[in-house]
Tab-separated table of C-alpha atoms in Angstrom:
chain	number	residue	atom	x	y	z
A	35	UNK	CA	172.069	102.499	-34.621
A	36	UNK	CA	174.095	99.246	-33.611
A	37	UNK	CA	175.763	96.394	-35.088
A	38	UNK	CA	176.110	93.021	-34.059
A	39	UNK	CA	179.872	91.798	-34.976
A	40	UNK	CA	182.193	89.127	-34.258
A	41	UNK	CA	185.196	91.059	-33.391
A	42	UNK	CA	189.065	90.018	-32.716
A	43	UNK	CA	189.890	90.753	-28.890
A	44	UNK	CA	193.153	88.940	-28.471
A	45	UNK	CA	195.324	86.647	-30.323
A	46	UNK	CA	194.590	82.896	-30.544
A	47	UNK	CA	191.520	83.153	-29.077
A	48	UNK	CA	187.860	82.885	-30.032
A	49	UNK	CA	185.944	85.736	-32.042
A	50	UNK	CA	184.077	87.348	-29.829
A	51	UNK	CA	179.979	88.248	-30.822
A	52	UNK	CA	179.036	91.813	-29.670
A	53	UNK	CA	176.941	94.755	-29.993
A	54	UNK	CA	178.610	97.782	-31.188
A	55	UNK	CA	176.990	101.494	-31.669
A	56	UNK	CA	177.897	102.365	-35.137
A	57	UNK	CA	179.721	105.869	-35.338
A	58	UNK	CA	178.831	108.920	-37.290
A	59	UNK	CA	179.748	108.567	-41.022
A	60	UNK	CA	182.804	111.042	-42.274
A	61	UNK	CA	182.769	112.335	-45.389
A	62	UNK	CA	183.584	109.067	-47.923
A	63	UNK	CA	182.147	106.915	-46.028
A	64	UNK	CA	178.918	104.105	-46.449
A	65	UNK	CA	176.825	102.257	-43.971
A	66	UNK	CA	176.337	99.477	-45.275
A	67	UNK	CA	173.580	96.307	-44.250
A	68	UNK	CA	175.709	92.974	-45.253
A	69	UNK	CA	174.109	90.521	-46.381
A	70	UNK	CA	176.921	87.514	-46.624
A	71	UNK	CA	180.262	87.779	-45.872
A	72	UNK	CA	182.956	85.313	-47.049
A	73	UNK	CA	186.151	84.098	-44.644
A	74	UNK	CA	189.324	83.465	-46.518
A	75	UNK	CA	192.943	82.720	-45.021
A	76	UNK	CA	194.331	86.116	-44.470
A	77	UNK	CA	191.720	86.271	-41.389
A	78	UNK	CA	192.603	82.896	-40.186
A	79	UNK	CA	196.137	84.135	-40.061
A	80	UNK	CA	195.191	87.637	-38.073
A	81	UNK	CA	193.233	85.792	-35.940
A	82	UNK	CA	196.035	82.802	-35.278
A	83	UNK	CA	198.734	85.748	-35.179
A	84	UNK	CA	200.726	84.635	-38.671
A	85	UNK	CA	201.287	88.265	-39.191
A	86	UNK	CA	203.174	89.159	-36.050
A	87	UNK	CA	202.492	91.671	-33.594
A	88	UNK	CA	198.955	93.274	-33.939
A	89	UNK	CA	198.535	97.192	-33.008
A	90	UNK	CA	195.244	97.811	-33.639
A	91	UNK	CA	193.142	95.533	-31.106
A	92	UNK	CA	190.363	95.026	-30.640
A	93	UNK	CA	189.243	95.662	-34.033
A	94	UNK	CA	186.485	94.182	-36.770
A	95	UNK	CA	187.764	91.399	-39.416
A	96	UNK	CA	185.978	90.532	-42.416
A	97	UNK	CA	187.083	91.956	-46.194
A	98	UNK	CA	184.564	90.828	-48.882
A	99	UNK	CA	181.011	90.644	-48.554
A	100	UNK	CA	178.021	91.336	-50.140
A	101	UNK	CA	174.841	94.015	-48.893
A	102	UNK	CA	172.763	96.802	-48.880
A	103	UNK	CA	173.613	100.895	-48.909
A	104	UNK	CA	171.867	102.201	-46.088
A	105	UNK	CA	173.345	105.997	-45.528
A	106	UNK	CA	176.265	107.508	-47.559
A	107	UNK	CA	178.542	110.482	-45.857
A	108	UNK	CA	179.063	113.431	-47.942
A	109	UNK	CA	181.183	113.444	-51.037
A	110	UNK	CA	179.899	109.846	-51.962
A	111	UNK	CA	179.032	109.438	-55.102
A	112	UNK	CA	179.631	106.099	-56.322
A	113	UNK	CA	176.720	104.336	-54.755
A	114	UNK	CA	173.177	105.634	-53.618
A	115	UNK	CA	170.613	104.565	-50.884
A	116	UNK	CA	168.865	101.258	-51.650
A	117	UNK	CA	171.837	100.311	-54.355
A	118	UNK	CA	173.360	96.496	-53.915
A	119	UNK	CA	176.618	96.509	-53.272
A	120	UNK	CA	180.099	94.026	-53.547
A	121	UNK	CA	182.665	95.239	-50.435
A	122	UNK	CA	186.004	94.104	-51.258
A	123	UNK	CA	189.655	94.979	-49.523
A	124	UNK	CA	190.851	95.389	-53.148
A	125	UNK	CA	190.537	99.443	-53.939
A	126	UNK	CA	188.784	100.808	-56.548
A	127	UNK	CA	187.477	104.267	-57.543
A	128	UNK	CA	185.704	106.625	-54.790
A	129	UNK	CA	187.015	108.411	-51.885
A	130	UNK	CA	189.225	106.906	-49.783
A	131	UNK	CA	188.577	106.698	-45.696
A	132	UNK	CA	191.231	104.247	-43.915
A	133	UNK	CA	189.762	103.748	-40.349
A	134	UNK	CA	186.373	103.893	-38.228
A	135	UNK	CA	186.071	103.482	-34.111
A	136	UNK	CA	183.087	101.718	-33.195
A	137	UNK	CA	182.118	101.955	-29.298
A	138	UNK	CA	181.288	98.727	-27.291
A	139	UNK	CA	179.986	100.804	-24.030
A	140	UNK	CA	183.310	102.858	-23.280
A	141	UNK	CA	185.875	100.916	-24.951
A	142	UNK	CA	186.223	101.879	-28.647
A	143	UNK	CA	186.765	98.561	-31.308
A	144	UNK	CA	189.213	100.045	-34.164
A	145	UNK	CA	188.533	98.803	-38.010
A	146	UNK	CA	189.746	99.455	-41.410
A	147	UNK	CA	188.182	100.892	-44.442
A	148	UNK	CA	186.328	97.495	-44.816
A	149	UNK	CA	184.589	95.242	-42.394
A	150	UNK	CA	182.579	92.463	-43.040
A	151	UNK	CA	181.734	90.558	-40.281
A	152	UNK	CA	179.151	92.823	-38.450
A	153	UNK	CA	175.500	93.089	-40.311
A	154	UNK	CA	175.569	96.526	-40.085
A	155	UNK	CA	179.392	98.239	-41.391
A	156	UNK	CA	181.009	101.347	-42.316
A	157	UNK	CA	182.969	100.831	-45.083
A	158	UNK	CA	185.034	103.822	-47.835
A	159	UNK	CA	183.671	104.443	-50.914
A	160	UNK	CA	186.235	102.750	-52.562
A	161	UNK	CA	185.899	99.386	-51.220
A	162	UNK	CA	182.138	99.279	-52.848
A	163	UNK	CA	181.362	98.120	-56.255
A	164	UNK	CA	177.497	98.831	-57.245
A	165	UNK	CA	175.938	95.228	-58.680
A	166	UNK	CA	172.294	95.090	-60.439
A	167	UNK	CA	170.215	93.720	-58.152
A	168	UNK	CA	168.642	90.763	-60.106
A	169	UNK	CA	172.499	89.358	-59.065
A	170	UNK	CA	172.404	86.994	-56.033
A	171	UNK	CA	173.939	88.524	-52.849
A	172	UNK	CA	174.872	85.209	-51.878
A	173	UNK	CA	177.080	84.695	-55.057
A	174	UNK	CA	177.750	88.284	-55.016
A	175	UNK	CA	179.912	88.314	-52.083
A	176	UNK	CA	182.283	85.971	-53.704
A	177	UNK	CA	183.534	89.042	-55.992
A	178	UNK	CA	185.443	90.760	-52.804
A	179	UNK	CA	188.204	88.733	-53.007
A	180	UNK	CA	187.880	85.182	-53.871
A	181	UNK	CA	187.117	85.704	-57.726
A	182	UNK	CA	189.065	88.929	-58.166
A	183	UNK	CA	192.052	87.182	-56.752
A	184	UNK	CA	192.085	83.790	-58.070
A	185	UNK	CA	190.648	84.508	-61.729
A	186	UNK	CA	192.392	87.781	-61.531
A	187	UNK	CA	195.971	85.844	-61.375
A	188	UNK	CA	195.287	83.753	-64.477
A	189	UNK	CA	193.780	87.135	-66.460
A	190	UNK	CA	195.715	89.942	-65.197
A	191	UNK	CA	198.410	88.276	-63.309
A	192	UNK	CA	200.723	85.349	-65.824
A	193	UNK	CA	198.339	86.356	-68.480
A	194	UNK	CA	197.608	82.483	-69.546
A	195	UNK	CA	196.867	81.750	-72.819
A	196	UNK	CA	194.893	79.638	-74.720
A	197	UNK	CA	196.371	76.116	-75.088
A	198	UNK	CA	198.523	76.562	-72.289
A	199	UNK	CA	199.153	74.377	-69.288
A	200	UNK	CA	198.611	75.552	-65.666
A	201	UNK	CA	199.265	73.738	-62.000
A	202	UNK	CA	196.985	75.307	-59.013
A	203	UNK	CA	198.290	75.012	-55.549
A	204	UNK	CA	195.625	75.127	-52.992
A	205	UNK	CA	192.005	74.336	-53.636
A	206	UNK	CA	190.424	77.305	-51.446
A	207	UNK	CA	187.801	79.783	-52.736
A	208	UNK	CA	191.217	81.267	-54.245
A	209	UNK	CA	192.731	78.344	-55.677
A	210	UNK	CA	188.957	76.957	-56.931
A	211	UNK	CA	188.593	80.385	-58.581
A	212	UNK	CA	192.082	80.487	-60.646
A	213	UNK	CA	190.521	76.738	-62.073
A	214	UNK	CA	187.711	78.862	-62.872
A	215	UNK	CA	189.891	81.221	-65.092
A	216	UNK	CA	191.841	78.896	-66.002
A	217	UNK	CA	188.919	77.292	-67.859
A	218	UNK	CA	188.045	80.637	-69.033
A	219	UNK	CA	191.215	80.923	-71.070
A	220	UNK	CA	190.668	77.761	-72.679
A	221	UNK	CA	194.235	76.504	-70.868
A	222	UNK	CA	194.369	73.053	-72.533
A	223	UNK	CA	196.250	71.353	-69.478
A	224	UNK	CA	194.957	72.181	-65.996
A	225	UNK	CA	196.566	70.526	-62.824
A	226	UNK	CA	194.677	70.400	-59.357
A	227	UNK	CA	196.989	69.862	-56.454
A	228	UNK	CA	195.704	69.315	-52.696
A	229	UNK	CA	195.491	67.625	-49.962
A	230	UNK	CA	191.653	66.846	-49.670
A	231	UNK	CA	189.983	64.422	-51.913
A	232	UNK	CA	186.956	66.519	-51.700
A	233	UNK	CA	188.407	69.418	-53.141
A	234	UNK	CA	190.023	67.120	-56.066
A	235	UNK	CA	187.000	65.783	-56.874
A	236	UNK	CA	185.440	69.141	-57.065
A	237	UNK	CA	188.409	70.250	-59.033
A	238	UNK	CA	187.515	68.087	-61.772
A	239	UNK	CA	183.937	69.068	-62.126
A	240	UNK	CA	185.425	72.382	-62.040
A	241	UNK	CA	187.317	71.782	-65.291
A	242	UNK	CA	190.801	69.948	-64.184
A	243	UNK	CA	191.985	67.914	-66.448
A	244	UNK	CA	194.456	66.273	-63.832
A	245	UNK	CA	194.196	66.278	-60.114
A	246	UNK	CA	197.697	65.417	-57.455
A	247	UNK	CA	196.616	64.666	-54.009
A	248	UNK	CA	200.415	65.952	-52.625
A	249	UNK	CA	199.797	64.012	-49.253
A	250	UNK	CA	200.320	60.804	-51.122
A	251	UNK	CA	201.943	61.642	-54.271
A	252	UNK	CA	204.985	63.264	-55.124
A	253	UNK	CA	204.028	66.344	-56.904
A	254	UNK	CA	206.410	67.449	-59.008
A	255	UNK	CA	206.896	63.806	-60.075
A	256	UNK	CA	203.272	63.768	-61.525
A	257	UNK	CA	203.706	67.247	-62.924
A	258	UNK	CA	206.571	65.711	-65.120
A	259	UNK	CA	204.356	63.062	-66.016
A	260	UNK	CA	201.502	64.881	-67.264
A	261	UNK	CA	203.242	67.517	-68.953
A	262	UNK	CA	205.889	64.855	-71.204
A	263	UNK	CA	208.612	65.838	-68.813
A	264	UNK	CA	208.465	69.955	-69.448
A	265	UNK	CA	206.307	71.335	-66.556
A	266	UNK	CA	203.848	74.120	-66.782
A	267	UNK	CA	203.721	77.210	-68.666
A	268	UNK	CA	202.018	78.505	-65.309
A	269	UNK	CA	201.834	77.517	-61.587
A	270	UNK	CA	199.429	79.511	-58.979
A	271	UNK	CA	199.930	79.160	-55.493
A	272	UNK	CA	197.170	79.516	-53.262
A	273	UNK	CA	197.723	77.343	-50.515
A	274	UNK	CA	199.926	79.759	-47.824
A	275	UNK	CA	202.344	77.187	-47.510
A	276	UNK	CA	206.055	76.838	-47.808
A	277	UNK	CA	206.501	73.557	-49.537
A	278	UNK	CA	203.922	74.332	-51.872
A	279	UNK	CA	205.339	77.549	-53.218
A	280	UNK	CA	208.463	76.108	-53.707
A	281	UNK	CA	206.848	72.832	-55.858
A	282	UNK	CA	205.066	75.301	-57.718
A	283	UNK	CA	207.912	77.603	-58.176
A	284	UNK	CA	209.851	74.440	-59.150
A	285	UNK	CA	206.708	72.932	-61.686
A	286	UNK	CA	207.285	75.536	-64.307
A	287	UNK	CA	209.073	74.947	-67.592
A	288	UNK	CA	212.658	76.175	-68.292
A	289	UNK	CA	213.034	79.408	-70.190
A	290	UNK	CA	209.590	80.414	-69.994
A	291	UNK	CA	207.266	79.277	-67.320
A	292	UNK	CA	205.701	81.707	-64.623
A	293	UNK	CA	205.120	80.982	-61.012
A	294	UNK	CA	202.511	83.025	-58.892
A	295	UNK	CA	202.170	83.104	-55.456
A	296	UNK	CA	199.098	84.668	-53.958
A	297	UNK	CA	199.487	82.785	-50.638
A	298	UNK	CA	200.372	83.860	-47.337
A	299	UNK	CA	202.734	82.608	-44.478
A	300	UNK	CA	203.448	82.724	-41.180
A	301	UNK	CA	205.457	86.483	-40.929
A	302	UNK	CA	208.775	85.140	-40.129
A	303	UNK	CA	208.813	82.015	-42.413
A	304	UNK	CA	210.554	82.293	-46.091
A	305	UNK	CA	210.829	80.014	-48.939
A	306	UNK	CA	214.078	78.930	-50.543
A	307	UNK	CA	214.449	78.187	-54.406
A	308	UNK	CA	217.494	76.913	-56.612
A	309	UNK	CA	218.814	80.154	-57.907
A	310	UNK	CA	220.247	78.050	-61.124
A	311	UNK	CA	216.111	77.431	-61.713
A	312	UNK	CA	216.587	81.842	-62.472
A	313	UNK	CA	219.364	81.602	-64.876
A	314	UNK	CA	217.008	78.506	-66.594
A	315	UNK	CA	214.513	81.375	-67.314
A	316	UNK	CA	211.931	80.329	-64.399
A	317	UNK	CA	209.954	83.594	-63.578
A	318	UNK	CA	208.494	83.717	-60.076
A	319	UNK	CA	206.336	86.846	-58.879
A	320	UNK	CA	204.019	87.741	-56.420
A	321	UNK	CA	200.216	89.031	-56.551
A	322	UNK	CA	197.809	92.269	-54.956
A	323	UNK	CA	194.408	90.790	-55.617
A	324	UNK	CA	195.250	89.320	-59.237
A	325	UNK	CA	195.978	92.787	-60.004
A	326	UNK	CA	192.337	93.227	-60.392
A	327	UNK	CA	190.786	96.772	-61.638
A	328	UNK	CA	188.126	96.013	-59.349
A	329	UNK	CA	185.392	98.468	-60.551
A	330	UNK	CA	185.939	96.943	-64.074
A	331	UNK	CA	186.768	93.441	-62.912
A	332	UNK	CA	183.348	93.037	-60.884
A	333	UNK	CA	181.367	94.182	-64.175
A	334	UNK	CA	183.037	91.316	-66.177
A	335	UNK	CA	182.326	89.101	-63.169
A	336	UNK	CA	179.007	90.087	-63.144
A	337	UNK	CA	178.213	89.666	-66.382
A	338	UNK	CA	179.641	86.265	-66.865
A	339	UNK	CA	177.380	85.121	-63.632
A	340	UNK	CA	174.473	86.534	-65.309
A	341	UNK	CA	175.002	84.925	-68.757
A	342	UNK	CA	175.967	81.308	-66.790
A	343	UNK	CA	179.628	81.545	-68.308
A	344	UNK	CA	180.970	80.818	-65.092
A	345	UNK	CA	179.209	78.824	-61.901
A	346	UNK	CA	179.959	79.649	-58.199
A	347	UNK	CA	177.796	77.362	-56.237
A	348	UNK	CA	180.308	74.581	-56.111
A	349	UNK	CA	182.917	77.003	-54.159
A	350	UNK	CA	180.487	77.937	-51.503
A	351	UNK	CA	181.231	74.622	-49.256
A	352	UNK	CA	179.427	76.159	-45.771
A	353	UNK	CA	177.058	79.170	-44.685
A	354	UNK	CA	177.473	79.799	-41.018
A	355	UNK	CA	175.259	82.487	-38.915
A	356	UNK	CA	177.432	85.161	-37.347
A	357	UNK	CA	176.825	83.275	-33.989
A	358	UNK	CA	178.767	80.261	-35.491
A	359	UNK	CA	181.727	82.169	-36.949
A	360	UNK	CA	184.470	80.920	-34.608
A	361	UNK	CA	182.831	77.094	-35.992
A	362	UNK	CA	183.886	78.415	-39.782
A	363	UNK	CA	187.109	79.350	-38.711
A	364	UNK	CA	188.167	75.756	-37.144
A	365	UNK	CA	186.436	74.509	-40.436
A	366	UNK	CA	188.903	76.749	-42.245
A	367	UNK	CA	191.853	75.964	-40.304
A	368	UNK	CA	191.245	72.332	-40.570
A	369	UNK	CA	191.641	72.675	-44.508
A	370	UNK	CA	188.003	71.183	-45.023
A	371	UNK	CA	186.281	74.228	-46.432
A	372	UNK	CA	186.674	76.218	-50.176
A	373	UNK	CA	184.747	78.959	-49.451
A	374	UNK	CA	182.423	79.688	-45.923
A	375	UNK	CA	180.107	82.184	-46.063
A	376	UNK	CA	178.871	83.857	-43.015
A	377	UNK	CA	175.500	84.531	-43.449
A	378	UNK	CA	174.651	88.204	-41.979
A	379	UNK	CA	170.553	88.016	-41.085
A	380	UNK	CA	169.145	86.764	-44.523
């Protein structure tokens, strides 16, 4: 059997769309048919080289998606022929199978334990979370990484509570997603910060109660302002970029707020902070995937789709073919999208 799969050749350059012959599976492993596969920043950065020297290419991208259980390798039993599946980067329980080789004529294409931009993928028991199939595989593939993540840092992560006021850096599927949570915890106070007036807007029908557009405003300034000069009990950062972890890191109240960055930068680029802004009580930590339990975690998620508690069609902003990838990452990289989906066949 073959897939077809947009895989990364070299640096800086252009996906490339080929045919690969999909290996034998070891024992652990799934084939897997995807059905839609979302694009978030950490592949923008492999792809634009923000992580530094890569070992491994050419090699498969792709780390949350949605499909179809085709074959399982022996050992597997976690999911079944015929069950629908969420494939997510964030572990969960199952056997564990860290690399495939796929063969493009002689040359073999390297991957991970989970690839998602192929219609046809091997992926490790442990990346696959079984879903009831009266959920939409279009919405579905949303619980890899974007929902975990974002809503996963408000639950999991700085724990908000009820009442409580929260700033969110970044207005990705990440970012768009922590709103989402943030709504969920009935957080009385909940500022939007961006740079796109499309993504504020959205913000708002997402639940904001106050949006910043920090291209035009000074941020902390307004974060003052609507918070009667204290700052936020919480900040998340979700927009990979220096100045806004350190606003964020700076928006929190003294003695008790919480900063969380889930963003990523460039590999050699740091941020700097006040240490006096420590011995004032500021907290600032980092986040794996909202610290999700991701075979628990994607139940909940599930659930709350179901029952209309919480609405993802505003965070999918484009659905590409595979064909058009390399389009969805300029979109990406240009800041104009929340969420692409790359949509595998359907």
């Amino acid at each position: 059997m073959k897939s077809l799969a947009a895989v990364l050749e070299k640096l800086n350059e252009p996906l490339k769309i080929i045919e690969l012959d999909i290996p034998p599976l070891k024992p652990g492993q799934v084939l897997v048919k995807i059905a839609y596969s979302g694009l978030c920043h950490s592949q923008l950065n492999e792809i634009k080289g923000k992580r530094g020297e890569d070992k491994f290419l050419p090699h498969t991208m792709g780390h949350e998606a949605s499909g179809t259980v085709l074959q399982v390798g022996e050992g597997v039993t976690k999911v079944k022929v015929g069950d629908h599946v969420v494939a997510s980067w964030i572990k969960g329980n199952g056997l564990n199978v860290a690399a495939s080789q796929y063969l493009y004529g002689k040359e073999v294409v390297n991957s991970g334990a989970i690839s998602t931009f192929m219609t046809h993928a091997v992926i490790s028991e442990n990346r696959l979370i079984p879903i009831e199939k009266d959920l939409s595989l279009k919405l579905a593939a949303l619980l890899g990484c974007a929902l975990p993540t974002g809503i996963g840092m408000v639950l999991n992560t700085a724990k908000v509570k009820p009442g409580s006021s929260i700033a969110i850096f970044g207005l990705g599927g990440i970012g768009m997603s922590a709103l989402i949570g943030a709504k969920l915890m009935y957080a009385s106070n909940s500022i939007a910060i961006d740079i796109s007036e499309e993504k504020l807007n959205l913000a708002k029908q997402l639940g904001a109660t106050h949006t910043i557009n920090a291209s035009k405003e000074n941020v902390n300034e307004k974060i003052l302002e609507y918070t009667c000069n204290l700052g936020v009990d919480y900040s998340i950062e979700a927009a990979g970029n220096k100045s806004a972890m350190q606003q964020a890191f700076k928006s929190v109240k003294n003695h008790t707020g919480l900063c969380v960055i889930a963003g990523n930068l460039k590999h050699d680029q740091t941020i700097e902070i006040n240490p006096f802004d420590l011995i004032l009580g500021k907290k600032i930590i980092g986040t794996w995937g909202g610290e999700s339990k991701i075979d628990e975690d994607i139940f909940l998620y599930s659930k709350l789709l179901k029952e209309a508690k919480i609405n993802l069609d505003p965070l999918i902003s484009h659905e590409f073919k595979l064909d058009q990838i390399n389009e969805a990452v300029s979109l990406l990289d240009e800041g104009k999208a929340v969420r692409c989906l790359i949509n595998l066949g359907n």
